[in-house]
Amino acid sequence: MEKKNQNIWGQLSFIDLHTCNHDLMKDKKKLGEFCLALCGKIKMKPYGRPIVKRLGKGRIEGISAIMFIETSTITVHLDEFDNRAFIDIFSCKKFDSEVAKKFCKEFFKAQRVKSKTFMRG
């Protein structure tokens, strides 16, 4: 019988937030603050500062962020047209995905959240 989890490399959580606070969907500074605060909440060590950029044109324009962490990355994409946020956390170090989900929902003042967590490897 094969050992379970012997080849697990990391944990991936995706968090989709709906009906978020509109002002937060347009605020690059707040998104940077969010990335650093999320690191603290899930006990991850940031590797530098978050990279926050406004990208795209027209309907797909929005703010995105990449936060390198010592054990991988956090990425965030904001949709200011429909007030949605899409957050992906991947780490080789285990983290509490429920803590992450709760913090994300509260920070962006989301009315609805959908999330899923996978073990990768």
PDB file of C-alpha atoms in Angstrom, residues 8-84:
ATOM      1  CA  ILE A   8       2.634  16.453  -1.367  1.00  0.00           C
ATOM      2  CA  TRP A   9       4.529  19.588  -2.334  1.00  0.00           C
ATOM      3  CA  GLY A  10       2.196  22.328  -1.165  1.00  0.00           C
ATOM      4  CA  GLN A  11      -1.223  23.690  -0.425  1.00  0.00           C
ATOM      5  CA  LEU A  12      -3.323  25.806  -2.804  1.00  0.00           C
ATOM      6  CA  SER A  13      -6.376  27.755  -1.720  1.00  0.00           C
ATOM      7  CA  PHE A  14      -8.496  29.818  -4.031  1.00  0.00           C
ATOM      8  CA  ILE A  15     -10.920  32.326  -2.595  1.00  0.00           C
ATOM      9  CA  ASP A  16     -13.563  34.038  -4.738  1.00  0.00           C
ATOM     10  CA  LEU A  17     -15.258  37.048  -3.139  1.00  0.00           C
ATOM     11  CA  HIS A  18     -18.495  38.546  -4.447  1.00  0.00           C
ATOM     12  CA  THR A  19     -20.272  41.853  -3.749  1.00  0.00           C
ATOM     13  CA  CYS A  20     -17.193  43.481  -2.239  1.00  0.00           C
ATOM     14  CA  ASN A  21     -16.802  47.108  -1.195  1.00  0.00           C
ATOM     15  CA  HIS A  22     -16.466  49.038  -4.461  1.00  0.00           C
ATOM     16  CA  ASP A  23     -13.920  51.567  -3.167  1.00  0.00           C
ATOM     17  CA  LEU A  24     -11.561  48.743  -2.135  1.00  0.00           C
ATOM     18  CA  MET A  25     -11.721  47.294  -5.658  1.00  0.00           C
ATOM     19  CA  LYS A  26     -10.020  50.464  -6.997  1.00  0.00           C
ATOM     20  CA  ASP A  27      -7.439  51.113  -4.264  1.00  0.00           C
ATOM     21  CA  LYS A  28      -3.879  49.981  -5.093  1.00  0.00           C
ATOM     22  CA  LYS A  29      -2.527  51.071  -1.712  1.00  0.00           C
ATOM     23  CA  LYS A  30      -5.160  49.077   0.188  1.00  0.00           C
ATOM     24  CA  LEU A  31      -4.446  46.006  -1.949  1.00  0.00           C
ATOM     25  CA  GLY A  32      -0.775  46.209  -0.981  1.00  0.00           C
ATOM     26  CA  GLU A  33      -1.759  46.520   2.682  1.00  0.00           C
ATOM     27  CA  PHE A  34      -4.062  43.512   2.280  1.00  0.00           C
ATOM     28  CA  CYS A  35      -1.250  41.329   0.920  1.00  0.00           C
ATOM     29  CA  LEU A  36       1.036  42.088   3.850  1.00  0.00           C
ATOM     30  CA  ALA A  37      -1.753  41.676   6.411  1.00  0.00           C
ATOM     31  CA  LEU A  38      -2.797  38.328   4.892  1.00  0.00           C
ATOM     32  CA  CYS A  39       0.782  37.093   5.306  1.00  0.00           C
ATOM     33  CA  GLY A  40       0.546  37.859   9.012  1.00  0.00           C
ATOM     34  CA  LYS A  41      -2.845  36.208   9.396  1.00  0.00           C
ATOM     35  CA  ILE A  42      -1.716  32.921   7.819  1.00  0.00           C
ATOM     36  CA  LYS A  43       1.778  33.053   9.358  1.00  0.00           C
ATOM     37  CA  MET A  44       3.705  33.428   6.113  1.00  0.00           C
ATOM     38  CA  LYS A  45       6.937  35.391   5.771  1.00  0.00           C
ATOM     39  CA  PRO A  46       6.755  38.063   3.029  1.00  0.00           C
ATOM     40  CA  TYR A  47       9.639  38.161   0.579  1.00  0.00           C
ATOM     41  CA  GLY A  48       9.856  41.844  -0.257  1.00  0.00           C
ATOM     42  CA  ARG A  49       6.906  44.130  -0.914  1.00  0.00           C
ATOM     43  CA  PRO A  50       3.807  43.254  -2.918  1.00  0.00           C
ATOM     44  CA  ILE A  51       3.806  44.133  -6.612  1.00  0.00           C
ATOM     45  CA  VAL A  52       0.542  45.943  -7.365  1.00  0.00           C
ATOM     46  CA  LYS A  53      -0.422  47.033 -10.889  1.00  0.00           C
ATOM     47  CA  ARG A  54      -3.456  48.177 -12.839  1.00  0.00           C
ATOM     48  CA  LEU A  55      -3.659  45.963 -15.924  1.00  0.00           C
ATOM     49  CA  GLY A  56      -5.923  45.354 -18.910  1.00  0.00           C
ATOM     50  CA  LYS A  57      -8.267  47.624 -20.815  1.00  0.00           C
ATOM     51  CA  GLY A  58     -11.990  48.140 -20.878  1.00  0.00           C
ATOM     52  CA  ARG A  59     -14.146  45.535 -19.194  1.00  0.00           C
ATOM     53  CA  ILE A  60     -11.165  43.419 -18.059  1.00  0.00           C
ATOM     54  CA  GLU A  61      -9.169  46.312 -16.588  1.00  0.00           C
ATOM     55  CA  GLY A  62      -8.426  45.967 -12.907  1.00  0.00           C
ATOM     56  CA  ILE A  63      -5.833  45.854 -10.183  1.00  0.00           C
ATOM     57  CA  SER A  64      -3.720  42.754  -9.610  1.00  0.00           C
ATOM     58  CA  ALA A  65      -1.092  41.948  -7.009  1.00  0.00           C
ATOM     59  CA  ILE A  66       1.634  39.387  -6.532  1.00  0.00           C
ATOM     60  CA  MET A  67       3.043  38.846  -3.060  1.00  0.00           C
ATOM     61  CA  PHE A  68       6.067  36.597  -2.946  1.00  0.00           C
ATOM     62  CA  ILE A  69       6.287  34.688   0.303  1.00  0.00           C
ATOM     63  CA  GLU A  70       9.216  32.660   1.558  1.00  0.00           C
ATOM     64  CA  THR A  71       7.362  29.476   0.582  1.00  0.00           C
ATOM     65  CA  SER A  72       5.730  30.605  -2.726  1.00  0.00           C
ATOM     66  CA  THR A  73       3.135  33.246  -3.706  1.00  0.00           C
ATOM     67  CA  ILE A  74      -0.157  34.983  -3.097  1.00  0.00           C
ATOM     68  CA  THR A  75      -1.916  36.459  -6.138  1.00  0.00           C
ATOM     69  CA  VAL A  76      -4.941  38.744  -6.158  1.00  0.00           C
ATOM     70  CA  HIS A  77      -7.075  40.013  -9.025  1.00  0.00           C
ATOM     71  CA  LEU A  78      -9.771  42.648  -8.456  1.00  0.00           C
ATOM     72  CA  ASP A  79     -12.823  43.146 -10.686  1.00  0.00           C
ATOM     73  CA  GLU A  80     -14.120  46.641 -10.002  1.00  0.00           C
ATOM     74  CA  PHE A  81     -16.980  46.302 -12.515  1.00  0.00           C
ATOM     75  CA  ASP A  82     -18.681  43.475 -10.623  1.00  0.00           C
ATOM     76  CA  ASN A  83     -16.999  44.110  -7.239  1.00  0.00           C
ATOM     77  CA  ARG A  84     -15.294  40.737  -7.077  1.00  0.00           C
TER      78      ARG A  84
END
